[in-house]
Amino acid sequence: MTQKLPLDRLIGELARRYDGLIPTRDLYDAGHCCEAVGNRARVNSLAWITPGVRSLGSIELTPLRRAMAAALVLPDSWISHTSALAVYGRTHDEAGRYRGKAKTGQTVE
């Protein structure tokens, strides 16, 4: 029988894996109860992002983190290449070439 990881250690590992985001489903699946997770939220070590996703402390919710939080809510979900490009302000044309704006405002391909 495997031993359950302490909650704080598991939170740290999940935060590293998901860029500061923690899917609460993973905490429950590892054997931690709703009350223990709720206690961490009340003492401000876990901030609410969306139902099913918390963050470790207060982090900037970048477009990429928003997309990742949406994907973490549902099991077996993912972000498509097109969605990932949109996060970075890029698109692809009909020929499949990627296009976007560089920081200087120039179009890059």
JSON list of N, CA and C in Angstrom, two decimals, residues 7-17 22 56:
[
{"chain": "A", "resi": 7, "resn": "LEU", "atom": "N", "xyz": [-0.40, 16.89, 2.42]},
{"chain": "A", "resi": 7, "resn": "LEU", "atom": "CA", "xyz": [-1.13, 17.83, 1.58]},
{"chain": "A", "resi": 7, "resn": "LEU", "atom": "C", "xyz": [-0.24, 18.96, 1.07]},
{"chain": "A", "resi": 8, "resn": "ASP", "atom": "N", "xyz": [0.55, 19.56, 1.94]},
{"chain": "A", "resi": 8, "resn": "ASP", "atom": "CA", "xyz": [1.39, 20.68, 1.52]},
{"chain": "A", "resi": 8, "resn": "ASP", "atom": "C", "xyz": [2.41, 20.26, 0.45]},
{"chain": "A", "resi": 9, "resn": "ARG", "atom": "N", "xyz": [2.97, 19.07, 0.60]},
{"chain": "A", "resi": 9, "resn": "ARG", "atom": "CA", "xyz": [3.93, 18.58, -0.39]},
{"chain": "A", "resi": 9, "resn": "ARG", "atom": "C", "xyz": [3.24, 18.32, -1.73]},
{"chain": "A", "resi": 10, "resn": "LEU", "atom": "N", "xyz": [2.05, 17.72, -1.69]},
{"chain": "A", "resi": 10, "resn": "LEU", "atom": "CA", "xyz": [1.29, 17.46, -2.92]},
{"chain": "A", "resi": 10, "resn": "LEU", "atom": "C", "xyz": [0.92, 18.77, -3.61]},
{"chain": "A", "resi": 11, "resn": "ILE", "atom": "N", "xyz": [0.49, 19.75, -2.84]},
{"chain": "A", "resi": 11, "resn": "ILE", "atom": "CA", "xyz": [0.15, 21.06, -3.42]},
{"chain": "A", "resi": 11, "resn": "ILE", "atom": "C", "xyz": [1.37, 21.65, -4.12]},
{"chain": "A", "resi": 12, "resn": "GLY", "atom": "N", "xyz": [2.53, 21.57, -3.50]},
{"chain": "A", "resi": 12, "resn": "GLY", "atom": "CA", "xyz": [3.76, 22.09, -4.11]},
{"chain": "A", "resi": 12, "resn": "GLY", "atom": "C", "xyz": [4.10, 21.38, -5.41]},
{"chain": "A", "resi": 13, "resn": "GLU", "atom": "N", "xyz": [3.97, 20.06, -5.41]},
{"chain": "A", "resi": 13, "resn": "GLU", "atom": "CA", "xyz": [4.28, 19.30, -6.63]},
{"chain": "A", "resi": 13, "resn": "GLU", "atom": "C", "xyz": [3.31, 19.62, -7.75]},
{"chain": "A", "resi": 14, "resn": "LEU", "atom": "N", "xyz": [2.02, 19.74, -7.44]},
{"chain": "A", "resi": 14, "resn": "LEU", "atom": "CA", "xyz": [1.04, 20.08, -8.47]},
{"chain": "A", "resi": 14, "resn": "LEU", "atom": "C", "xyz": [1.27, 21.50, -8.98]},
{"chain": "A", "resi": 15, "resn": "ALA", "atom": "N", "xyz": [1.59, 22.43, -8.09]},
{"chain": "A", "resi": 15, "resn": "ALA", "atom": "CA", "xyz": [1.84, 23.82, -8.50]},
{"chain": "A", "resi": 15, "resn": "ALA", "atom": "C", "xyz": [3.04, 23.89, -9.45]},
{"chain": "A", "resi": 16, "resn": "ARG", "atom": "N", "xyz": [4.07, 23.11, -9.19]},
{"chain": "A", "resi": 16, "resn": "ARG", "atom": "CA", "xyz": [5.22, 23.08, -10.11]},
{"chain": "A", "resi": 16, "resn": "ARG", "atom": "C", "xyz": [4.83, 22.48, -11.46]},
{"chain": "A", "resi": 17, "resn": "ARG", "atom": "N", "xyz": [4.04, 21.42, -11.43]},
{"chain": "A", "resi": 17, "resn": "ARG", "atom": "CA", "xyz": [3.64, 20.74, -12.67]},
{"chain": "A", "resi": 17, "resn": "ARG", "atom": "C", "xyz": [2.74, 21.62, -13.53]},
{"chain": "A", "resi": 22, "resn": "ILE", "atom": "N", "xyz": [-3.52, 24.43, -9.28]},
{"chain": "A", "resi": 22, "resn": "ILE", "atom": "CA", "xyz": [-3.72, 23.16, -8.60]},
{"chain": "A", "resi": 22, "resn": "ILE", "atom": "C", "xyz": [-5.13, 22.67, -8.87]},
{"chain": "A", "resi": 56, "resn": "LEU", "atom": "N", "xyz": [-1.64, 28.44, -6.08]},
{"chain": "A", "resi": 56, "resn": "LEU", "atom": "CA", "xyz": [-0.80, 28.52, -4.90]},
{"chain": "A", "resi": 56, "resn": "LEU", "atom": "C", "xyz": [-0.49, 29.98, -4.67]}
]
